[in-house]
PDB file of C-alpha atoms in Angstrom:
ATOM      1  CA  MET A   1      99.241 157.786  75.930  1.00  0.00           C
ATOM      2  CA  SER A   2      95.939 159.488  76.740  1.00  0.00           C
ATOM      3  CA  PHE A   3      95.763 162.986  78.211  1.00  0.00           C
ATOM      4  CA  ILE A   4      92.661 164.413  79.902  1.00  0.00           C
ATOM      5  CA  TYR A   5      92.351 168.120  80.486  1.00  0.00           C
ATOM      6  CA  ALA A   6      89.751 168.614  83.210  1.00  0.00           C
ATOM      7  CA  SER A   7      89.489 172.310  84.003  1.00  0.00           C
ATOM      8  CA  VAL A   8      86.899 174.489  85.683  1.00  0.00           C
ATOM      9  CA  TYR A   9      87.735 177.028  82.985  1.00  0.00           C
ATOM     10  CA  ALA A  10      87.933 174.609  80.046  1.00  0.00           C
ATOM     11  CA  PHE A  11      85.161 176.340  78.076  1.00  0.00           C
ATOM     12  CA  ASP A  12      85.404 179.818  79.585  1.00  0.00           C
ATOM     13  CA  GLN A  13      86.841 181.637  76.561  1.00  0.00           C
ATOM     14  CA  SER A  14      87.708 184.684  78.639  1.00  0.00           C
ATOM     15  CA  HIS A  15      90.063 182.664  80.852  1.00  0.00           C
ATOM     16  CA  ILE A  16      93.708 181.922  80.060  1.00  0.00           C
ATOM     17  CA  SER A  17      93.142 178.226  80.897  1.00  0.00           C
ATOM     18  CA  SER A  18      90.329 177.748  78.382  1.00  0.00           C
ATOM     19  CA  ILE A  19      90.941 175.149  75.692  1.00  0.00           C
ATOM     20  CA  SER A  20      90.249 177.805  73.039  1.00  0.00           C
ATOM     21  CA  ASN A  21      93.340 179.642  74.265  1.00  0.00           C
ATOM     22  CA  LEU A  22      95.455 176.497  74.665  1.00  0.00           C
ATOM     23  CA  SER A  23      94.554 174.458  71.588  1.00  0.00           C
ATOM     24  CA  ALA A  24      96.884 176.384  69.262  1.00  0.00           C
ATOM     25  CA  LYS A  25      99.802 175.398  71.514  1.00  0.00           C
ATOM     26  CA  ILE A  26      98.997 171.676  71.307  1.00  0.00           C
ATOM     27  CA  GLN A  27     100.695 169.807  68.493  1.00  0.00           C
ATOM     28  CA  ASN A  28      98.206 168.060  66.179  1.00  0.00           C
ATOM     29  CA  TYR A  29      95.369 169.166  68.461  1.00  0.00           C
ATOM     30  CA  GLN A  30      92.444 168.025  66.306  1.00  0.00           C
ATOM     31  CA  LYS A  31      94.124 164.728  65.444  1.00  0.00           C
ATOM     32  CA  GLN A  32      94.684 164.011  69.160  1.00  0.00           C
ATOM     33  CA  ILE A  33      90.997 164.714  69.795  1.00  0.00           C
ATOM     34  CA  ASP A  34      89.858 162.518  66.886  1.00  0.00           C
ATOM     35  CA  TYR A  35      91.998 159.592  68.053  1.00  0.00           C
ATOM     36  CA  ASN A  36      90.798 159.989  71.659  1.00  0.00           C
ATOM     37  CA  ASN A  37      94.335 160.670  72.811  1.00  0.00           C
ATOM     38  CA  LEU A  38      93.131 163.971  74.222  1.00  0.00           C
ATOM     39  CA  GLN A  39      89.841 164.593  76.036  1.00  0.00           C
ATOM     40  CA  ILE A  40      88.532 167.911  77.320  1.00  0.00           C
ATOM     41  CA  ILE A  41      86.258 167.867  80.376  1.00  0.00           C
ATOM     42  CA  ASN A  42      84.270 170.807  81.691  1.00  0.00           C
ATOM     43  CA  PHE A  43      85.212 170.530  85.370  1.00  0.00           C
ATOM     44  CA  LYS A  44      82.924 173.325  86.563  1.00  0.00           C
ATOM     45  CA  PRO A  45      79.938 171.030  87.367  1.00  0.00           C
ATOM     46  CA  TYR A  46      82.294 168.733  89.308  1.00  0.00           C
ATOM     47  CA  TYR A  47      83.672 171.692  91.218  1.00  0.00           C
ATOM     48  CA  GLU A  48      80.224 173.066  92.060  1.00  0.00           C
ATOM     49  CA  SER A  49      78.925 169.644  93.069  1.00  0.00           C
ATOM     50  CA  ALA A  50      81.829 168.994  95.426  1.00  0.00           C
ATOM     51  CA  LEU A  51      81.284 172.370  97.052  1.00  0.00           C
ATOM     52  CA  ILE A  52      78.005 171.063  98.474  1.00  0.00           C
ATOM     53  CA  GLY A  53      79.599 167.796  99.559  1.00  0.00           C
ATOM     54  CA  ASN A  54      78.589 165.674  96.573  1.00  0.00           C
ATOM     55  CA  ILE A  55      81.569 163.875  95.019  1.00  0.00           C
ATOM     56  CA  ALA A  56      79.445 161.503  92.912  1.00  0.00           C
ATOM     57  CA  PRO A  57      80.665 163.180  89.689  1.00  0.00           C
ATOM     58  CA  PHE A  58      84.245 162.428  90.740  1.00  0.00           C
ATOM     59  CA  GLU A  59      83.304 158.812  91.418  1.00  0.00           C
ATOM     60  CA  ASN A  60      81.829 158.658  87.908  1.00  0.00           C
ATOM     61  CA  LEU A  61      85.032 160.193  86.511  1.00  0.00           C
ATOM     62  CA  LYS A  62      87.061 157.513  88.302  1.00  0.00           C
ATOM     63  CA  ALA A  63      84.920 154.811  86.701  1.00  0.00           C
ATOM     64  CA  MET A  64      85.253 156.482  83.296  1.00  0.00           C
ATOM     65  CA  LEU A  65      89.058 156.606  83.556  1.00  0.00           C
ATOM     66  CA  GLU A  66      89.241 152.941  84.474  1.00  0.00           C
ATOM     67  CA  GLN A  67      86.922 152.060  81.571  1.00  0.00           C
ATOM     68  CA  THR A  68      89.066 154.156  79.212  1.00  0.00           C
ATOM     69  CA  LEU A  69      92.149 152.302  80.398  1.00  0.00           C
ATOM     70  CA  HIS A  70      90.534 148.930  79.697  1.00  0.00           C
ATOM     71  CA  GLN A  71      89.351 150.067  76.263  1.00  0.00           C
ATOM     72  CA  ARG A  72      92.853 151.219  75.340  1.00  0.00           C
ATOM     73  CA  LEU A  73      94.192 147.837  76.441  1.00  0.00           C
ATOM     74  CA  ILE A  74      91.669 146.037  74.216  1.00  0.00           C
ATOM     75  CA  GLN A  75      92.542 148.332  71.302  1.00  0.00           C
ATOM     76  CA  GLY A  76      96.242 147.647  71.724  1.00  0.00           C
ATOM     77  CA  LYS A  77      96.996 151.259  72.659  1.00  0.00           C
ATOM     78  CA  GLU A  78      99.364 152.428  75.355  1.00  0.00           C
ATOM     79  CA  THR A  79      97.605 151.974  78.697  1.00  0.00           C
ATOM     80  CA  LYS A  80      98.761 155.169  80.392  1.00  0.00           C
ATOM     81  CA  ILE A  81      96.587 158.149  81.208  1.00  0.00           C
ATOM     82  CA  THR A  82      97.547 161.582  82.492  1.00  0.00           C
ATOM     83  CA  VAL A  83      94.858 163.780  84.031  1.00  0.00           C
ATOM     84  CA  PHE A  84      95.249 167.508  84.587  1.00  0.00           C
ATOM     85  CA  ALA A  85      92.582 168.476  87.147  1.00  0.00           C
ATOM     86  CA  ASP A  86      92.230 171.926  88.701  1.00  0.00           C
ATOM     87  CA  ALA A  87      89.156 171.762  90.949  1.00  0.00           C
ATOM     88  CA  ALA A  88      91.219 171.735  94.138  1.00  0.00           C
ATOM     89  CA  CYS A  89      93.331 174.540  92.663  1.00  0.00           C
ATOM     90  CA  CYS A  90      90.232 176.708  92.272  1.00  0.00           C
ATOM     91  CA  TRP A  91      89.319 176.108  95.880  1.00  0.00           C
ATOM     92  CA  CYS A  92      92.782 177.241  96.949  1.00  0.00           C
ATOM     93  CA  GLU A  93      92.421 180.351  94.789  1.00  0.00           C
ATOM     94  CA  ASN A  94      89.394 181.170  96.926  1.00  0.00           C
ATOM     95  CA  LYS A  95      91.293 180.142 100.075  1.00  0.00           C
ATOM     96  CA  TRP A  96      88.970 177.211 100.761  1.00  0.00           C
ATOM     97  CA  PHE A  97      91.863 175.060 101.924  1.00  0.00           C
ATOM     98  CA  ASP A  98      89.842 172.536 103.960  1.00  0.00           C
ATOM     99  CA  GLU A  99      87.679 171.725 100.951  1.00  0.00           C
ATOM    100  CA  SER A 100      90.760 171.425  98.764  1.00  0.00           C
ATOM    101  CA  GLU A 101      92.447 169.125 101.263  1.00  0.00           C
ATOM    102  CA  PHE A 102      89.341 166.906 101.387  1.00  0.00           C
ATOM    103  CA  LEU A 103      89.295 166.473  97.607  1.00  0.00           C
ATOM    104  CA  GLU A 104      93.067 165.967  97.411  1.00  0.00           C
ATOM    105  CA  LYS A 105      92.827 163.225 100.052  1.00  0.00           C
ATOM    106  CA  TRP A 106      90.090 161.474  98.095  1.00  0.00           C
ATOM    107  CA  CYS A 107      92.180 161.711  94.904  1.00  0.00           C
ATOM    108  CA  GLN A 108      95.243 160.299  96.645  1.00  0.00           C
ATOM    109  CA  ASN A 109      93.241 157.363  98.025  1.00  0.00           C
ATOM    110  CA  VAL A 110      92.019 156.670  94.489  1.00  0.00           C
ATOM    111  CA  HIS A 111      95.561 156.925  93.164  1.00  0.00           C
ATOM    112  CA  ASP A 112      96.777 154.474  95.803  1.00  0.00           C
ATOM    113  CA  GLU A 113      94.073 152.071  94.639  1.00  0.00           C
ATOM    114  CA  TRP A 114      95.158 152.498  91.036  1.00  0.00           C
ATOM    115  CA  THR A 115      98.786 151.882  91.950  1.00  0.00           C
ATOM    116  CA  LYS A 116      97.841 148.709  93.799  1.00  0.00           C
ATOM    117  CA  ASN A 117      95.928 147.506  90.713  1.00  0.00           C
ATOM    118  CA  ASN A 118      98.822 148.498  88.418  1.00  0.00           C
ATOM    119  CA  TYR A 119      96.738 151.129  86.631  1.00  0.00           C
ATOM    120  CA  HIS A 120      99.004 153.748  85.067  1.00  0.00           C
ATOM    121  CA  ILE A 121      96.883 156.826  85.736  1.00  0.00           C
ATOM    122  CA  THR A 122      98.708 159.985  86.828  1.00  0.00           C
ATOM    123  CA  VAL A 123      96.851 162.995  88.204  1.00  0.00           C
ATOM    124  CA  ILE A 124      98.454 166.450  88.068  1.00  0.00           C
ATOM    125  CA  CYS A 125      96.951 168.978  90.505  1.00  0.00           C
ATOM    126  CA  PRO A 126      98.151 172.561  89.993  1.00  0.00           C
ATOM    127  CA  HIS A 127      97.971 175.083  92.822  1.00  0.00           C
ATOM    128  CA  PRO A 128      98.150 178.886  92.780  1.00  0.00           C
ATOM    129  CA  HIS A 129     100.930 181.092  94.071  1.00  0.00           C
ATOM    130  CA  VAL A 130      98.829 181.996  97.111  1.00  0.00           C
ATOM    131  CA  MET A 131      99.900 178.612  98.489  1.00  0.00           C
ATOM    132  CA  MET A 132     103.454 179.930  98.722  1.00  0.00           C
ATOM    133  CA  ASP A 133     102.471 182.712 101.087  1.00  0.00           C
ATOM    134  CA  GLN A 134     104.118 182.269 104.489  1.00  0.00           C
ATOM    135  CA  SER A 135     100.734 182.498 106.235  1.00  0.00           C
ATOM    136  CA  ARG A 136      99.547 179.489 104.204  1.00  0.00           C
ATOM    137  CA  LEU A 137     102.492 177.142 104.773  1.00  0.00           C
ATOM    138  CA  ASN A 138     100.413 174.819 106.966  1.00  0.00           C
ATOM    139  CA  ALA A 139      97.835 174.400 104.196  1.00  0.00           C
ATOM    140  CA  LYS A 140     100.645 173.867 101.707  1.00  0.00           C
ATOM    141  CA  ARG A 141     102.200 171.118 103.853  1.00  0.00           C
ATOM    142  CA  LYS A 142      98.865 169.359 104.281  1.00  0.00           C
ATOM    143  CA  ILE A 143      98.217 169.308 100.550  1.00  0.00           C
ATOM    144  CA  ALA A 144     101.808 168.276  99.801  1.00  0.00           C
ATOM    145  CA  ASN A 145     101.386 165.284 102.091  1.00  0.00           C
ATOM    146  CA  LEU A 146      98.498 164.084  99.926  1.00  0.00           C
ATOM    147  CA  HIS A 147     100.639 163.650  96.824  1.00  0.00           C
ATOM    148  CA  ASP A 148     103.422 161.362  95.670  1.00  0.00           C
ATOM    149  CA  LEU A 149     105.511 164.332  94.598  1.00  0.00           C
ATOM    150  CA  MET A 150     105.200 168.116  94.845  1.00  0.00           C
ATOM    151  CA  VAL A 151     107.013 170.507  92.514  1.00  0.00           C
ATOM    152  CA  ASP A 152     107.281 174.118  93.673  1.00  0.00           C
ATOM    153  CA  LEU A 153     108.048 175.811  90.352  1.00  0.00           C
ATOM    154  CA  ASP A 154     108.589 179.237  91.880  1.00  0.00           C
ATOM    155  CA  ILE A 155     111.694 178.174  93.802  1.00  0.00           C
ATOM    156  CA  TYR A 156     113.224 176.397  90.824  1.00  0.00           C
ATOM    157  CA  ASP A 157     115.062 179.122  88.941  1.00  0.00           C
ATOM    158  CA  LEU A 158     117.012 176.886  86.570  1.00  0.00           C
ATOM    159  CA  ASN A 159     119.578 179.556  85.741  1.00  0.00           C
ATOM    160  CA  ARG A 160     120.353 180.027  89.444  1.00  0.00           C
ATOM    161  CA  LEU A 161     120.459 176.302  90.078  1.00  0.00           C
ATOM    162  CA  ARG A 162     122.723 175.731  87.104  1.00  0.00           C
ATOM    163  CA  ASN A 163     125.226 178.105  88.699  1.00  0.00           C
ATOM    164  CA  THR A 164     124.844 176.413  92.080  1.00  0.00           C
ATOM    165  CA  PHE A 165     125.517 172.947  90.673  1.00  0.00           C
ATOM    166  CA  ALA A 166     127.784 173.970  87.812  1.00  0.00           C
ATOM    167  CA  HIS A 167     130.779 172.223  89.324  1.00  0.00           C
ATOM    168  CA  ARG A 168     128.801 168.973  89.312  1.00  0.00           C
ATOM    169  CA  ASN A 169     127.762 168.960  85.682  1.00  0.00           C
ATOM    170  CA  ASP A 170     129.811 165.828  85.101  1.00  0.00           C
ATOM    171  CA  THR A 171     127.815 163.852  87.687  1.00  0.00           C
ATOM    172  CA  ARG A 172     126.255 160.745  86.137  1.00  0.00           C
ATOM    173  CA  ILE A 173     122.893 159.703  87.579  1.00  0.00           C
ATOM    174  CA  LEU A 174     120.860 156.574  86.890  1.00  0.00           C
ATOM    175  CA  VAL A 175     117.159 156.984  87.732  1.00  0.00           C
ATOM    176  CA  VAL A 176     115.275 153.705  88.224  1.00  0.00           C
ATOM    177  CA  GLU A 177     111.528 154.448  88.364  1.00  0.00           C
ATOM    178  CA  SER A 178     108.520 152.693  86.828  1.00  0.00           C
ATOM    179  CA  GLU A 179     106.071 155.606  86.837  1.00  0.00           C
ATOM    180  CA  PRO A 180     106.538 157.167  83.368  1.00  0.00           C
ATOM    181  CA  HIS A 181     105.603 160.663  84.403  1.00  0.00           C
ATOM    182  CA  LEU A 182     108.036 160.659  87.309  1.00  0.00           C
ATOM    183  CA  ILE A 183     110.715 159.336  84.939  1.00  0.00           C
ATOM    184  CA  THR A 184     110.077 162.310  82.681  1.00  0.00           C
ATOM    185  CA  LEU A 185     110.059 164.744  85.586  1.00  0.00           C
ATOM    186  CA  TYR A 186     113.338 163.479  87.034  1.00  0.00           C
ATOM    187  CA  ALA A 187     115.073 163.235  83.677  1.00  0.00           C
ATOM    188  CA  GLU A 188     114.042 166.624  82.315  1.00  0.00           C
ATOM    189  CA  TYR A 189     114.681 168.459  85.544  1.00  0.00           C
ATOM    190  CA  LEU A 190     118.070 166.955  86.317  1.00  0.00           C
ATOM    191  CA  SER A 191     119.112 167.256  82.682  1.00  0.00           C
ATOM    192  CA  ALA A 192     118.180 170.933  82.767  1.00  0.00           C
ATOM    193  CA  LEU A 193     120.703 171.268  85.598  1.00  0.00           C
ATOM    194  CA  ASP A 194     123.348 169.732  83.313  1.00  0.00           C
ATOM    195  CA  PHE A 195     123.495 166.378  85.082  1.00  0.00           C
ATOM    196  CA  ASP A 196     124.170 163.362  82.886  1.00  0.00           C
ATOM    197  CA  VAL A 197     120.960 161.357  83.402  1.00  0.00           C
ATOM    198  CA  ILE A 198     120.005 157.861  82.221  1.00  0.00           C
ATOM    199  CA  VAL A 199     116.642 156.263  83.107  1.00  0.00           C
ATOM    200  CA  ALA A 200     115.622 152.653  83.616  1.00  0.00           C
ATOM    201  CA  GLU A 201     112.003 151.604  84.127  1.00  0.00           C
ATOM    202  CA  ASP A 202     112.595 148.419  86.120  1.00  0.00           C
ATOM    203  CA  GLY A 203     115.155 146.363  87.997  1.00  0.00           C
ATOM    204  CA  ASN A 204     116.234 144.267  85.033  1.00  0.00           C
ATOM    205  CA  LYS A 205     116.896 147.347  82.894  1.00  0.00           C
ATOM    206  CA  CYS A 206     118.786 148.881  85.794  1.00  0.00           C
ATOM    207  CA  GLN A 207     121.132 145.908  86.001  1.00  0.00           C
ATOM    208  CA  SER A 208     121.675 145.902  82.240  1.00  0.00           C
ATOM    209  CA  VAL A 209     122.551 149.600  82.165  1.00  0.00           C
ATOM    210  CA  LEU A 210     124.967 149.267  85.088  1.00  0.00           C
ATOM    211  CA  LYS A 211     126.878 146.587  83.215  1.00  0.00           C
ATOM    212  CA  GLU A 212     127.544 149.057  80.417  1.00  0.00           C
ATOM    213  CA  LYS A 213     128.096 152.377  82.233  1.00  0.00           C
ATOM    214  CA  ASP A 214     129.341 153.756  85.527  1.00  0.00           C
ATOM    215  CA  PHE A 215     127.270 156.153  87.603  1.00  0.00           C
ATOM    216  CA  ASP A 216     127.998 158.415  90.555  1.00  0.00           C
ATOM    217  CA  ILE A 217     124.498 157.938  91.953  1.00  0.00           C
ATOM    218  CA  VAL A 218     121.628 155.507  91.426  1.00  0.00           C
ATOM    219  CA  VAL A 219     118.160 156.872  92.334  1.00  0.00           C
ATOM    220  CA  LEU A 220     116.148 153.696  92.937  1.00  0.00           C
ATOM    221  CA  ASP A 221     112.423 153.477  93.626  1.00  0.00           C
ATOM    222  CA  MET A 222     111.394 150.629  95.937  1.00  0.00           C
ATOM    223  CA  HIS A 223     108.148 149.913  94.038  1.00  0.00           C
ATOM    224  CA  LEU A 224     109.130 148.829  90.514  1.00  0.00           C
ATOM    225  CA  SER A 225     106.667 147.502  87.929  1.00  0.00           C
ATOM    226  CA  ASP A 226     108.546 144.238  87.362  1.00  0.00           C
ATOM    227  CA  ASN A 227     108.061 143.410  91.069  1.00  0.00           C
ATOM    228  CA  MET A 228     111.773 142.676  91.438  1.00  0.00           C
ATOM    229  CA  ARG A 229     112.647 142.867  95.123  1.00  0.00           C
ATOM    230  CA  THR A 230     114.637 145.932  96.053  1.00  0.00           C
ATOM    231  CA  SER A 231     117.105 143.726  97.902  1.00  0.00           C
ATOM    232  CA  ASN A 232     117.789 141.756  94.717  1.00  0.00           C
ATOM    233  CA  VAL A 233     118.488 144.955  92.802  1.00  0.00           C
ATOM    234  CA  THR A 234     120.749 146.502  95.473  1.00  0.00           C
ATOM    235  CA  ASN A 235     122.564 143.221  96.137  1.00  0.00           C
ATOM    236  CA  GLU A 236     123.384 142.854  92.435  1.00  0.00           C
ATOM    237  CA  ILE A 237     124.476 146.489  92.209  1.00  0.00           C
ATOM    238  CA  HIS A 238     126.785 146.133  95.219  1.00  0.00           C
ATOM    239  CA  ARG A 239     128.093 142.795  94.002  1.00  0.00           C
ATOM    240  CA  VAL A 240     129.358 144.428  90.840  1.00  0.00           C
ATOM    241  CA  LEU A 241     130.007 147.892  92.315  1.00  0.00           C
ATOM    242  CA  PRO A 242     130.587 147.596  96.091  1.00  0.00           C
ATOM    243  CA  ASN A 243     130.912 151.352  96.612  1.00  0.00           C
ATOM    244  CA  GLN A 244     127.976 152.421  94.427  1.00  0.00           C
ATOM    245  CA  ARG A 245     125.936 155.122  96.146  1.00  0.00           C
ATOM    246  CA  ILE A 246     122.162 154.518  96.041  1.00  0.00           C
ATOM    247  CA  ILE A 247     119.371 156.950  96.877  1.00  0.00           C
ATOM    248  CA  LEU A 248     116.106 155.147  97.624  1.00  0.00           C
ATOM    249  CA  THR A 249     112.614 156.589  97.046  1.00  0.00           C
ATOM    250  CA  THR A 250     109.623 154.982  98.710  1.00  0.00           C
ATOM    251  CA  THR A 251     106.022 155.531  99.776  1.00  0.00           C
ATOM    252  CA  ASN A 252     106.565 153.558 102.998  1.00  0.00           C
ATOM    253  CA  PRO A 253     107.112 155.403 106.304  1.00  0.00           C
ATOM    254  CA  LEU A 254     110.772 155.558 107.246  1.00  0.00           C
ATOM    255  CA  ASN A 255     110.160 154.089 110.710  1.00  0.00           C
ATOM    256  CA  ARG A 256     108.948 150.894 109.064  1.00  0.00           C
ATOM    257  CA  LEU A 257     112.029 150.579 106.884  1.00  0.00           C
ATOM    258  CA  THR A 258     114.898 150.824 109.364  1.00  0.00           C
ATOM    259  CA  THR A 259     115.817 147.133 109.310  1.00  0.00           C
ATOM    260  CA  VAL A 260     115.226 146.851 105.574  1.00  0.00           C
ATOM    261  CA  ILE A 261     117.418 149.857 104.796  1.00  0.00           C
ATOM    262  CA  ASP A 262     120.266 148.509 106.895  1.00  0.00           C
ATOM    263  CA  SER A 263     120.118 145.209 104.996  1.00  0.00           C
ATOM    264  CA  LEU A 264     120.259 147.062 101.643  1.00  0.00           C
ATOM    265  CA  GLY A 265     123.501 148.781 102.440  1.00  0.00           C
ATOM    266  CA  VAL A 266     121.939 152.221 102.011  1.00  0.00           C
ATOM    267  CA  SER A 267     122.407 155.149 104.367  1.00  0.00           C
ATOM    268  CA  LYS A 268     119.237 156.323 106.135  1.00  0.00           C
ATOM    269  CA  GLN A 269     120.158 159.823 104.972  1.00  0.00           C
ATOM    270  CA  ASP A 270     119.859 158.594 101.387  1.00  0.00           C
ATOM    271  CA  VAL A 271     116.163 157.649 101.626  1.00  0.00           C
ATOM    272  CA  LEU A 272     113.418 159.931 100.331  1.00  0.00           C
ATOM    273  CA  VAL A 273     109.866 159.249 101.449  1.00  0.00           C
ATOM    274  CA  LYS A 274     107.194 160.328  98.955  1.00  0.00           C
ATOM    275  CA  PRO A 275     105.871 162.946  98.778  1.00  0.00           C
ATOM    276  CA  PHE A 276     109.117 164.925  98.679  1.00  0.00           C
ATOM    277  CA  MET A 277     110.324 168.140  97.096  1.00  0.00           C
ATOM    278  CA  LEU A 278     112.766 167.929  94.193  1.00  0.00           C
ATOM    279  CA  SER A 279     114.984 170.250  96.208  1.00  0.00           C
ATOM    280  CA  ASN A 280     115.393 167.405  98.710  1.00  0.00           C
ATOM    281  CA  LEU A 281     116.722 165.160  95.957  1.00  0.00           C
ATOM    282  CA  LEU A 282     119.090 167.893  94.810  1.00  0.00           C
ATOM    283  CA  GLU A 283     120.401 168.287  98.343  1.00  0.00           C
ATOM    284  CA  LEU A 284     121.192 164.577  98.496  1.00  0.00           C
ATOM    285  CA  ILE A 285     122.978 164.776  95.168  1.00  0.00           C
ATOM    286  CA  LYS A 286     124.914 167.766  96.482  1.00  0.00           C
ATOM    287  CA  ARG A 287     126.138 165.687  99.421  1.00  0.00           C
ATOM    288  CA  LYS A 288     127.839 163.291  97.024  1.00  0.00           C
TER     289      LYS A 288
END
């Protein structure tokens, strides 16, 4: 897997986010650099260019990422890239929310294109605590709507949540999701809450796992990499386990899925439309 750290402060040694301050915390840092598994990008020129309405550097970055993906494929390396990019974050720090929203929208359109082309490129966009201020909730909602998933770390006090869900620590959950970074997010977060979590990356693996173990809940994404129809997966699940509860995640608007959901034997209340907060998923689990 390739990781790209694109920060406005990447080479600002006085800043906590500079690579000089972070490198010691990265395992085998120099080796990762030498093998091109880690790239550092000075994002400041990109940030300054976009401020005057020029996103050409971002277009060039898009082309570079796609070229990197193809090169890794040719070299027989894992064709998955994660990008940490904080330009929009810096705009939010300066309360330039409209500019941030514009860039986030462009990024999400690019990500949608990558998803359509089956490019495994994940972009992580951090945002400052100022976004949590009540007076900025509208800006927060707008930016959240431009992402597949939003994680509000401030509201996730794991010790508090462990107490809240302690009586459910025997709940077994199967997560069926093809995006590797979402798999990791779901698995690590739910496991931290003491849920018993198993992951499957496609419909075939899901069916195999269900033949071996029982689960209280199956969290099933409707856009799996093996292109197995959701109806085929749910039909097989309900054939073997008629009462199996399924929570669906999807990028499609709910009003376009009413008939489909009914045919899948899934409750409308058990459908999460991306982007969603992890707290929404926890609430569904709580309603078990």
